[in-house]
Amino acid sequence: MLGVFVLMIAVPAVATERASAKFVFTNFNTDNGAGIHSHVYIFLLGLLMSQYTLLGYDASAHMTEETKNADKNGPIGIISAIGISIVVGWGYILGVTFAVKDIPSLLSPDNEAGGYAIAQVFYQAFKSRYGSGVGGIVCLGIVAVAIYFCGMSSVTSNSRMAYAFSRDGAMPLSSVWHKVNEHEVPINAVWLSAFVSLCMALPSLGSLVAFQAMVSIATIGLYIAYALPIFFRVTLARKHFVPGPFNLGRYGVLVGWVAVLWVVTITVLFSLPVMYPVTRDTLNYTPVAVGGLFILVLTSWVVSARHWFKGPVTNLSG
């Protein structure tokens, strides 16, 4: 958190040339090398960055078994995570974009950062002020530390999901993954999550297209997973759903429908091409990948799981 505040203040403060407010809030980069020139299309694709960012707040729900007063603090954690991400993320984006004037140069593969725009912004800001881009490299170090903590929280959250699924008998080798150590940590599930994360990252070394498809699957898959229980809450369970102590009252159904419709919208957006002309290397494989995964899961349920999976296993008596 401290690093993000350092970046949002230091980068625009150090930059010798700053963009105007008109440029930051109204300029559309039609000279993007991606063959996309429509302002509306650029705006819609731009929404996806926020969707990548406002993700993972379900970790508060997965950690509720290790949370005091989880029926209240779980939802508060989710709302807090979203609120902080919106405010701090908005400030960070503004700090970076006010330090940008020449967008094509940031995206050029011939620049010092090899076309990685954010790295080039950091490097260029410090080099213009001090004649050296070392400060920009330090900024990248801050980003690397932040990414490390994001990865750690993701592994933690994922390991608790693996633990919960295995406790309910829904994972292969369930008896292995739901074991906990003397600190009551599902250590086997943690190592499983770390290993799977490593395996999913390896394709990026050989095929960026394959890695981007996996990222899109994960993002869309999570949002669909968020939307399904909300959808059933506002439809099938509308009359007999029992709300917890932290709820939206009479606005719950309205907010629920807005959430479902928004997830449908961004699922379509995530499936659109992000580069033209569309070729084998630029095709957005997300619809194919998500559709294939959906068919695989549905087939597994129809053929096998529906015959033996009875739902979550309660560990409460009385």
mmCIF file of C-alpha atoms in Angstrom:
data_model
loop_
_atom_site.group_PDB
_atom_site.id
_atom_site.type_symbol
_atom_site.label_atom_id
_atom_site.label_comp_id
_atom_site.label_asym_id
_atom_site.label_seq_id
_atom_site.Cartn_x
_atom_site.Cartn_y
_atom_site.Cartn_z
ATOM 1 C CA MET A 1 0.000 0.000 0.000
ATOM 2 C CA LEU A 2 2.798 2.398 0.896
ATOM 3 C CA GLY A 3 4.561 1.594 -2.375
ATOM 4 C CA VAL A 4 1.468 2.457 -4.398
ATOM 5 C CA PHE A 5 1.230 5.863 -2.722
ATOM 6 C CA VAL A 6 4.926 6.451 -3.392
ATOM 7 C CA LEU A 7 4.437 5.681 -7.090
ATOM 8 C CA MET A 8 1.304 7.787 -7.568
ATOM 9 C CA ILE A 9 3.058 10.814 -6.054
ATOM 10 C CA ALA A 10 6.695 10.359 -7.116
ATOM 11 C CA VAL A 11 6.270 9.557 -10.823
ATOM 12 C CA PRO A 12 4.255 12.669 -11.859
ATOM 13 C CA ALA A 13 6.287 14.843 -9.469
ATOM 14 C CA VAL A 14 9.602 13.754 -11.001
ATOM 15 C CA ALA A 15 8.482 13.928 -14.646
ATOM 16 C CA THR A 16 9.696 17.125 -16.332
ATOM 17 C CA GLU A 17 6.810 17.086 -18.815
ATOM 18 C CA ARG A 18 3.262 16.444 -17.700
ATOM 19 C CA ALA A 19 0.120 15.855 -19.672
ATOM 20 C CA SER A 20 -2.810 18.249 -19.421
ATOM 21 C CA ALA A 21 -6.066 17.270 -17.762
ATOM 22 C CA LYS A 22 -7.743 17.446 -21.169
ATOM 23 C CA PHE A 23 -5.267 14.907 -22.571
ATOM 24 C CA VAL A 24 -5.627 12.566 -19.591
ATOM 25 C CA PHE A 25 -9.425 12.545 -19.524
ATOM 26 C CA THR A 26 -10.389 12.958 -23.199
ATOM 27 C CA ASN A 27 -7.602 11.576 -25.398
ATOM 28 C CA PHE A 28 -8.125 8.220 -27.117
ATOM 29 C CA ASN A 29 -5.021 6.490 -28.398
ATOM 30 C CA THR A 30 -6.123 5.596 -31.918
ATOM 31 C CA ASP A 31 -2.477 5.264 -33.005
ATOM 32 C CA ASN A 32 -2.113 2.057 -30.997
ATOM 33 C CA GLY A 33 -0.729 -0.415 -33.533
ATOM 34 C CA ALA A 34 -3.602 -2.774 -32.748
ATOM 35 C CA GLY A 35 -5.783 -1.703 -35.671
ATOM 36 C CA ILE A 36 -8.462 -0.320 -33.319
ATOM 37 C CA HIS A 37 -9.512 3.255 -34.080
ATOM 38 C CA SER A 38 -13.059 3.490 -32.712
ATOM 39 C CA HIS A 39 -13.296 5.626 -29.567
ATOM 40 C CA VAL A 40 -16.224 3.558 -28.277
ATOM 41 C CA TYR A 41 -14.350 0.286 -28.820
ATOM 42 C CA ILE A 42 -11.238 1.660 -27.086
ATOM 43 C CA PHE A 43 -13.371 2.804 -24.152
ATOM 44 C CA LEU A 44 -15.008 -0.616 -23.800
ATOM 45 C CA LEU A 45 -11.673 -2.440 -23.919
ATOM 46 C CA GLY A 46 -10.342 0.046 -21.374
ATOM 47 C CA LEU A 47 -12.986 -1.140 -18.906
ATOM 48 C CA LEU A 48 -11.285 -4.526 -18.807
ATOM 49 C CA MET A 49 -8.270 -3.154 -16.946
ATOM 50 C CA SER A 50 -10.464 -2.226 -13.997
ATOM 51 C CA GLN A 51 -12.080 -5.663 -14.136
ATOM 52 C CA TYR A 52 -8.662 -7.308 -13.886
ATOM 53 C CA THR A 53 -7.911 -5.062 -10.899
ATOM 54 C CA LEU A 54 -11.213 -5.384 -9.016
ATOM 55 C CA LEU A 55 -10.755 -9.097 -8.660
ATOM 56 C CA GLY A 56 -9.942 -11.487 -5.858
ATOM 57 C CA TYR A 57 -12.037 -9.812 -3.163
ATOM 58 C CA ASP A 58 -13.670 -13.220 -2.667
ATOM 59 C CA ALA A 59 -10.565 -14.039 -0.618
ATOM 60 C CA SER A 60 -12.424 -12.543 2.355
ATOM 61 C CA ALA A 61 -15.080 -15.226 1.917
ATOM 62 C CA HIS A 62 -12.555 -18.059 1.566
ATOM 63 C CA MET A 63 -10.786 -16.979 4.752
ATOM 64 C CA THR A 64 -13.956 -16.727 6.869
ATOM 65 C CA GLU A 65 -13.204 -19.927 8.772
ATOM 66 C CA GLU A 66 -10.111 -18.164 10.102
ATOM 67 C CA THR A 67 -11.930 -14.867 10.756
ATOM 68 C CA LYS A 68 -13.586 -13.671 13.957
ATOM 69 C CA ASN A 69 -17.264 -12.683 13.567
ATOM 70 C CA ALA A 70 -17.053 -13.863 9.957
ATOM 71 C CA ASP A 71 -20.759 -13.264 9.248
ATOM 72 C CA LYS A 72 -20.082 -9.521 9.547
ATOM 73 C CA ASN A 73 -16.347 -9.142 8.983
ATOM 74 C CA GLY A 74 -16.366 -11.278 5.821
ATOM 75 C CA PRO A 75 -18.708 -8.935 3.886
ATOM 76 C CA ILE A 76 -16.992 -5.884 5.384
ATOM 77 C CA GLY A 77 -13.660 -7.247 4.114
ATOM 78 C CA ILE A 78 -15.085 -7.671 0.615
ATOM 79 C CA ILE A 79 -16.548 -4.157 0.488
ATOM 80 C CA SER A 80 -13.400 -2.648 1.984
ATOM 81 C CA ALA A 81 -11.200 -4.397 -0.586
ATOM 82 C CA ILE A 82 -13.317 -3.074 -3.453
ATOM 83 C CA GLY A 83 -13.506 0.455 -2.039
ATOM 84 C CA ILE A 84 -9.787 0.730 -1.346
ATOM 85 C CA SER A 85 -8.929 -0.702 -4.771
ATOM 86 C CA ILE A 86 -11.178 1.827 -6.509
ATOM 87 C CA VAL A 87 -9.788 4.871 -4.685
ATOM 88 C CA VAL A 88 -6.117 3.883 -4.624
ATOM 89 C CA GLY A 89 -6.210 2.379 -8.130
ATOM 90 C CA TRP A 90 -7.801 5.534 -9.539
ATOM 91 C CA GLY A 91 -5.133 7.671 -7.891
ATOM 92 C CA TYR A 92 -2.359 5.435 -9.210
ATOM 93 C CA ILE A 93 -3.702 5.514 -12.772
ATOM 94 C CA LEU A 94 -3.986 9.308 -12.645
ATOM 95 C CA GLY A 95 -0.432 9.606 -11.317
ATOM 96 C CA VAL A 96 0.933 7.502 -14.170
ATOM 97 C CA THR A 97 -1.153 9.037 -16.962
ATOM 98 C CA PHE A 98 -0.282 12.614 -15.989
ATOM 99 C CA ALA A 99 3.364 11.641 -16.546
ATOM 100 C CA VAL A 100 2.604 10.500 -20.119
ATOM 101 C CA LYS A 101 2.559 12.668 -23.243
ATOM 102 C CA ASP A 102 3.846 10.562 -26.141
ATOM 103 C CA ILE A 103 1.917 7.274 -26.053
ATOM 104 C CA PRO A 104 3.321 5.718 -29.281
ATOM 105 C CA SER A 105 6.866 6.032 -27.900
ATOM 106 C CA LEU A 106 5.838 4.128 -24.775
ATOM 107 C CA LEU A 107 4.486 1.258 -26.846
ATOM 108 C CA SER A 108 7.418 1.127 -29.250
ATOM 109 C CA PRO A 109 9.435 -2.106 -28.972
ATOM 110 C CA ASP A 110 12.542 -0.023 -29.660
ATOM 111 C CA ASN A 111 12.383 1.988 -26.416
ATOM 112 C CA GLU A 112 14.493 1.267 -23.315
ATOM 113 C CA ALA A 113 11.779 -0.931 -21.787
ATOM 114 C CA GLY A 114 11.207 -2.922 -24.969
ATOM 115 C CA GLY A 115 7.619 -1.734 -25.369
ATOM 116 C CA TYR A 116 6.471 -2.285 -21.791
ATOM 117 C CA ALA A 117 4.639 0.990 -21.304
ATOM 118 C CA ILE A 118 4.548 1.287 -17.506
ATOM 119 C CA ALA A 119 8.253 0.439 -17.189
ATOM 120 C CA GLN A 120 9.024 3.051 -19.829
ATOM 121 C CA VAL A 121 6.949 5.686 -17.975
ATOM 122 C CA PHE A 122 8.969 5.117 -14.793
ATOM 123 C CA TYR A 123 12.295 5.056 -16.628
ATOM 124 C CA GLN A 124 11.514 8.096 -18.769
ATOM 125 C CA ALA A 125 10.287 10.220 -15.837
ATOM 126 C CA PHE A 126 13.474 9.773 -13.814
ATOM 127 C CA LYS A 127 15.798 9.993 -16.800
ATOM 128 C CA SER A 128 14.268 13.286 -17.896
ATOM 129 C CA ARG A 129 14.824 14.758 -14.431
ATOM 130 C CA TYR A 130 18.131 13.241 -13.326
ATOM 131 C CA GLY A 131 19.704 11.955 -16.556
ATOM 132 C CA SER A 132 19.501 8.415 -15.236
ATOM 133 C CA GLY A 133 16.641 5.921 -15.182
ATOM 134 C CA VAL A 134 17.784 4.149 -12.006
ATOM 135 C CA GLY A 135 14.871 5.639 -10.073
ATOM 136 C CA GLY A 136 12.488 4.075 -12.577
ATOM 137 C CA ILE A 137 14.076 0.679 -11.964
ATOM 138 C CA VAL A 138 13.522 1.186 -8.226
ATOM 139 C CA CYS A 139 9.860 1.923 -8.997
ATOM 140 C CA LEU A 140 9.653 -1.361 -10.879
ATOM 141 C CA GLY A 141 11.068 -3.019 -7.771
ATOM 142 C CA ILE A 142 8.150 -1.609 -5.772
ATOM 143 C CA VAL A 143 5.763 -3.037 -8.362
ATOM 144 C CA ALA A 144 7.530 -6.424 -8.146
ATOM 145 C CA VAL A 145 7.093 -6.494 -4.355
ATOM 146 C CA ALA A 146 3.403 -5.601 -4.736
ATOM 147 C CA ILE A 147 2.940 -8.378 -7.295
ATOM 148 C CA TYR A 148 4.662 -10.809 -4.906
ATOM 149 C CA PHE A 149 2.159 -9.988 -2.168
ATOM 150 C CA CYS A 150 -0.717 -10.294 -4.646
ATOM 151 C CA GLY A 151 0.577 -13.721 -5.620
ATOM 152 C CA MET A 152 0.901 -14.738 -1.980
ATOM 153 C CA SER A 153 -2.670 -13.683 -1.189
ATOM 154 C CA SER A 154 -3.904 -15.514 -4.293
ATOM 155 C CA VAL A 155 -2.156 -18.724 -3.254
ATOM 156 C CA THR A 156 -3.537 -18.342 0.278
ATOM 157 C CA SER A 157 -7.074 -17.858 -1.001
ATOM 158 C CA ASN A 158 -6.793 -20.675 -3.538
ATOM 159 C CA SER A 159 -5.393 -23.089 -0.953
ATOM 160 C CA ARG A 160 -8.439 -22.484 1.271
ATOM 161 C CA MET A 161 -10.718 -23.248 -1.674
ATOM 162 C CA ALA A 162 -8.801 -26.465 -2.365
ATOM 163 C CA TYR A 163 -9.046 -27.314 1.339
ATOM 164 C CA ALA A 164 -12.806 -26.681 1.431
ATOM 165 C CA PHE A 165 -13.476 -28.665 -1.750
ATOM 166 C CA SER A 166 -11.355 -31.579 -0.554
ATOM 167 C CA ARG A 167 -13.054 -31.549 2.860
ATOM 168 C CA ASP A 168 -16.337 -31.997 0.974
ATOM 169 C CA GLY A 169 -14.810 -34.848 -1.047
ATOM 170 C CA ALA A 170 -14.944 -32.911 -4.335
ATOM 171 C CA MET A 171 -11.190 -33.038 -5.136
ATOM 172 C CA PRO A 172 -9.059 -35.919 -6.387
ATOM 173 C CA LEU A 173 -6.976 -37.195 -3.434
ATOM 174 C CA SER A 174 -9.206 -35.218 -1.084
ATOM 175 C CA SER A 175 -7.806 -36.926 1.997
ATOM 176 C CA VAL A 176 -4.382 -35.424 1.226
ATOM 177 C CA TRP A 177 -5.431 -31.837 0.591
ATOM 178 C CA HIS A 178 -7.679 -31.293 3.603
ATOM 179 C CA LYS A 179 -5.038 -32.181 6.179
ATOM 180 C CA VAL A 180 -3.878 -29.327 8.414
ATOM 181 C CA ASN A 181 -0.615 -28.951 10.337
ATOM 182 C CA GLU A 182 -0.064 -28.013 13.983
ATOM 183 C CA HIS A 183 -0.806 -24.362 13.118
ATOM 184 C CA GLU A 184 -4.157 -25.373 11.568
ATOM 185 C CA VAL A 185 -2.913 -24.436 8.107
ATOM 186 C CA PRO A 186 -3.827 -26.744 5.167
ATOM 187 C CA ILE A 187 -0.178 -27.002 4.218
ATOM 188 C CA ASN A 188 -0.647 -29.647 1.503
ATOM 189 C CA ALA A 189 -3.275 -27.486 -0.194
ATOM 190 C CA VAL A 190 -0.910 -24.502 -0.003
ATOM 191 C CA TRP A 191 1.863 -26.401 -1.785
ATOM 192 C CA LEU A 192 -0.621 -27.708 -4.357
ATOM 193 C CA SER A 193 -1.771 -24.149 -5.103
ATOM 194 C CA ALA A 194 1.815 -22.901 -5.403
ATOM 195 C CA PHE A 195 2.742 -25.769 -7.756
ATOM 196 C CA VAL A 196 -0.301 -25.276 -10.003
ATOM 197 C CA SER A 197 0.366 -21.512 -10.129
ATOM 198 C CA LEU A 198 3.944 -22.198 -11.220
ATOM 199 C CA CYS A 199 2.777 -24.597 -13.949
ATOM 200 C CA MET A 200 0.253 -22.041 -15.243
ATOM 201 C CA ALA A 201 2.932 -19.343 -15.410
ATOM 202 C CA LEU A 202 5.426 -21.452 -17.380
ATOM 203 C CA PRO A 203 3.585 -21.206 -20.765
ATOM 204 C CA SER A 204 4.273 -17.448 -20.753
ATOM 205 C CA LEU A 205 7.928 -18.290 -21.460
ATOM 206 C CA GLY A 206 7.001 -19.871 -24.788
ATOM 207 C CA SER A 207 3.580 -18.552 -25.805
ATOM 208 C CA LEU A 208 2.145 -15.257 -24.663
ATOM 209 C CA VAL A 209 -1.115 -16.118 -26.459
ATOM 210 C CA ALA A 210 -1.578 -19.258 -24.341
ATOM 211 C CA PHE A 211 -0.813 -17.387 -21.129
ATOM 212 C CA GLN A 212 -3.225 -14.551 -21.972
ATOM 213 C CA ALA A 213 -5.947 -17.119 -22.700
ATOM 214 C CA MET A 214 -5.434 -18.665 -19.249
ATOM 215 C CA VAL A 215 -5.576 -15.233 -17.593
ATOM 216 C CA SER A 216 -8.815 -14.485 -19.405
ATOM 217 C CA ILE A 217 -10.281 -17.850 -18.394
ATOM 218 C CA ALA A 218 -9.389 -17.159 -14.764
ATOM 219 C CA THR A 219 -10.883 -13.666 -14.844
ATOM 220 C CA ILE A 220 -14.115 -14.592 -16.623
ATOM 221 C CA GLY A 221 -14.401 -17.811 -14.623
ATOM 222 C CA LEU A 222 -14.186 -15.889 -11.354
ATOM 223 C CA TYR A 223 -16.790 -13.340 -12.409
ATOM 224 C CA ILE A 224 -19.156 -16.084 -13.564
ATOM 225 C CA ALA A 225 -18.584 -17.816 -10.227
ATOM 226 C CA TYR A 226 -19.474 -14.538 -8.495
ATOM 227 C CA ALA A 227 -22.596 -14.032 -10.597
ATOM 228 C CA LEU A 228 -24.151 -17.512 -10.359
ATOM 229 C CA PRO A 229 -25.030 -17.477 -6.636
ATOM 230 C CA ILE A 230 -26.253 -13.882 -6.994
ATOM 231 C CA PHE A 231 -28.421 -14.928 -9.943
ATOM 232 C CA PHE A 232 -29.951 -17.813 -7.989
ATOM 233 C CA ARG A 233 -30.446 -15.508 -5.004
ATOM 234 C CA VAL A 234 -32.532 -13.032 -7.046
ATOM 235 C CA THR A 235 -34.475 -15.725 -8.931
ATOM 236 C CA LEU A 236 -34.989 -19.220 -7.478
ATOM 237 C CA ALA A 237 -34.217 -18.277 -3.865
ATOM 238 C CA ARG A 238 -35.798 -14.834 -3.851
ATOM 239 C CA LYS A 239 -38.696 -15.773 -1.563
ATOM 240 C CA HIS A 240 -36.971 -18.099 0.905
ATOM 241 C CA PHE A 241 -33.417 -16.686 1.056
ATOM 242 C CA VAL A 242 -32.457 -15.887 4.663
ATOM 243 C CA PRO A 243 -30.084 -12.873 4.757
ATOM 244 C CA GLY A 244 -27.235 -12.672 7.225
ATOM 245 C CA PRO A 245 -26.617 -9.886 9.738
ATOM 246 C CA PHE A 246 -24.816 -7.844 7.062
ATOM 247 C CA ASN A 247 -27.155 -7.298 4.111
ATOM 248 C CA LEU A 248 -28.457 -4.682 1.697
ATOM 249 C CA GLY A 249 -32.057 -4.908 2.847
ATOM 250 C CA ARG A 250 -34.674 -4.093 0.233
ATOM 251 C CA TYR A 251 -31.987 -2.997 -2.224
ATOM 252 C CA GLY A 252 -30.382 -6.454 -2.292
ATOM 253 C CA VAL A 253 -32.409 -7.757 -5.243
ATOM 254 C CA LEU A 254 -31.850 -4.589 -7.311
ATOM 255 C CA VAL A 255 -28.108 -4.605 -6.669
ATOM 256 C CA GLY A 256 -28.061 -8.334 -7.411
ATOM 257 C CA TRP A 257 -29.620 -7.862 -10.851
ATOM 258 C CA VAL A 258 -27.220 -5.012 -11.636
ATOM 259 C CA ALA A 259 -24.300 -7.273 -10.680
ATOM 260 C CA VAL A 260 -25.543 -10.145 -12.862
ATOM 261 C CA LEU A 261 -26.114 -7.907 -15.890
ATOM 262 C CA TRP A 262 -22.683 -6.316 -15.443
ATOM 263 C CA VAL A 263 -20.971 -9.716 -15.366
ATOM 264 C CA VAL A 264 -22.804 -10.682 -18.567
ATOM 265 C CA THR A 265 -21.579 -7.426 -20.153
ATOM 266 C CA ILE A 266 -17.924 -7.810 -19.209
ATOM 267 C CA THR A 267 -17.957 -11.490 -20.225
ATOM 268 C CA VAL A 268 -18.874 -10.339 -23.727
ATOM 269 C CA LEU A 269 -16.193 -7.626 -23.603
ATOM 270 C CA PHE A 270 -13.520 -10.108 -22.523
ATOM 271 C CA SER A 271 -14.400 -12.211 -25.561
ATOM 272 C CA LEU A 272 -13.923 -9.411 -28.125
ATOM 273 C CA PRO A 273 -10.790 -9.193 -30.289
ATOM 274 C CA VAL A 274 -8.153 -6.860 -28.875
ATOM 275 C CA MET A 275 -6.153 -6.603 -32.087
ATOM 276 C CA TYR A 276 -6.950 -6.382 -35.788
ATOM 277 C CA PRO A 277 -6.657 -7.978 -38.244
ATOM 278 C CA VAL A 278 -7.616 -11.167 -36.441
ATOM 279 C CA THR A 279 -5.085 -13.930 -37.118
ATOM 280 C CA ARG A 280 -4.023 -17.135 -35.416
ATOM 281 C CA ASP A 281 -1.721 -15.168 -33.130
ATOM 282 C CA THR A 282 -4.098 -12.259 -32.407
ATOM 283 C CA LEU A 283 -7.347 -14.231 -32.024
ATOM 284 C CA ASN A 284 -8.962 -13.909 -28.606
ATOM 285 C CA TYR A 285 -9.195 -17.546 -27.556
ATOM 286 C CA THR A 286 -11.165 -16.743 -24.422
ATOM 287 C CA PRO A 287 -14.636 -17.818 -25.715
ATOM 288 C CA VAL A 288 -13.201 -21.112 -26.974
ATOM 289 C CA ALA A 289 -11.310 -21.777 -23.739
ATOM 290 C CA VAL A 290 -14.174 -20.813 -21.415
ATOM 291 C CA GLY A 291 -16.668 -22.747 -23.543
ATOM 292 C CA GLY A 292 -14.422 -25.819 -23.541
ATOM 293 C CA LEU A 293 -13.989 -25.615 -19.767
ATOM 294 C CA PHE A 294 -17.749 -25.221 -19.289
ATOM 295 C CA ILE A 295 -18.436 -28.307 -21.422
ATOM 296 C CA LEU A 296 -15.795 -30.273 -19.499
ATOM 297 C CA VAL A 297 -17.251 -29.321 -16.102
ATOM 298 C CA LEU A 298 -20.856 -29.946 -17.195
ATOM 299 C CA THR A 299 -19.943 -33.335 -18.645
ATOM 300 C CA SER A 300 -18.133 -34.282 -15.449
ATOM 301 C CA TRP A 301 -21.221 -33.370 -13.433
ATOM 302 C CA VAL A 302 -23.671 -35.270 -15.643
ATOM 303 C CA VAL A 303 -21.524 -38.384 -16.011
ATOM 304 C CA SER A 304 -20.084 -38.681 -12.519
ATOM 305 C CA ALA A 305 -20.272 -35.977 -9.859
ATOM 306 C CA ARG A 306 -24.067 -35.762 -9.564
ATOM 307 C CA HIS A 307 -24.149 -39.372 -8.419
ATOM 308 C CA TRP A 308 -21.851 -38.911 -5.423
ATOM 309 C CA PHE A 309 -21.443 -35.216 -4.563
ATOM 310 C CA LYS A 310 -23.988 -34.224 -1.910
ATOM 311 C CA GLY A 311 -22.852 -30.649 -1.251
ATOM 312 C CA PRO A 312 -20.811 -29.078 1.541
ATOM 313 C CA VAL A 313 -20.114 -31.285 4.553
ATOM 314 C CA THR A 314 -21.151 -29.619 7.794
ATOM 315 C CA ASN A 315 -18.874 -29.813 10.800
ATOM 316 C CA LEU A 316 -21.405 -28.313 13.210
ATOM 317 C CA SER A 317 -23.459 -30.441 15.561
ATOM 318 C CA GLY A 318 -26.976 -29.673 16.743
#
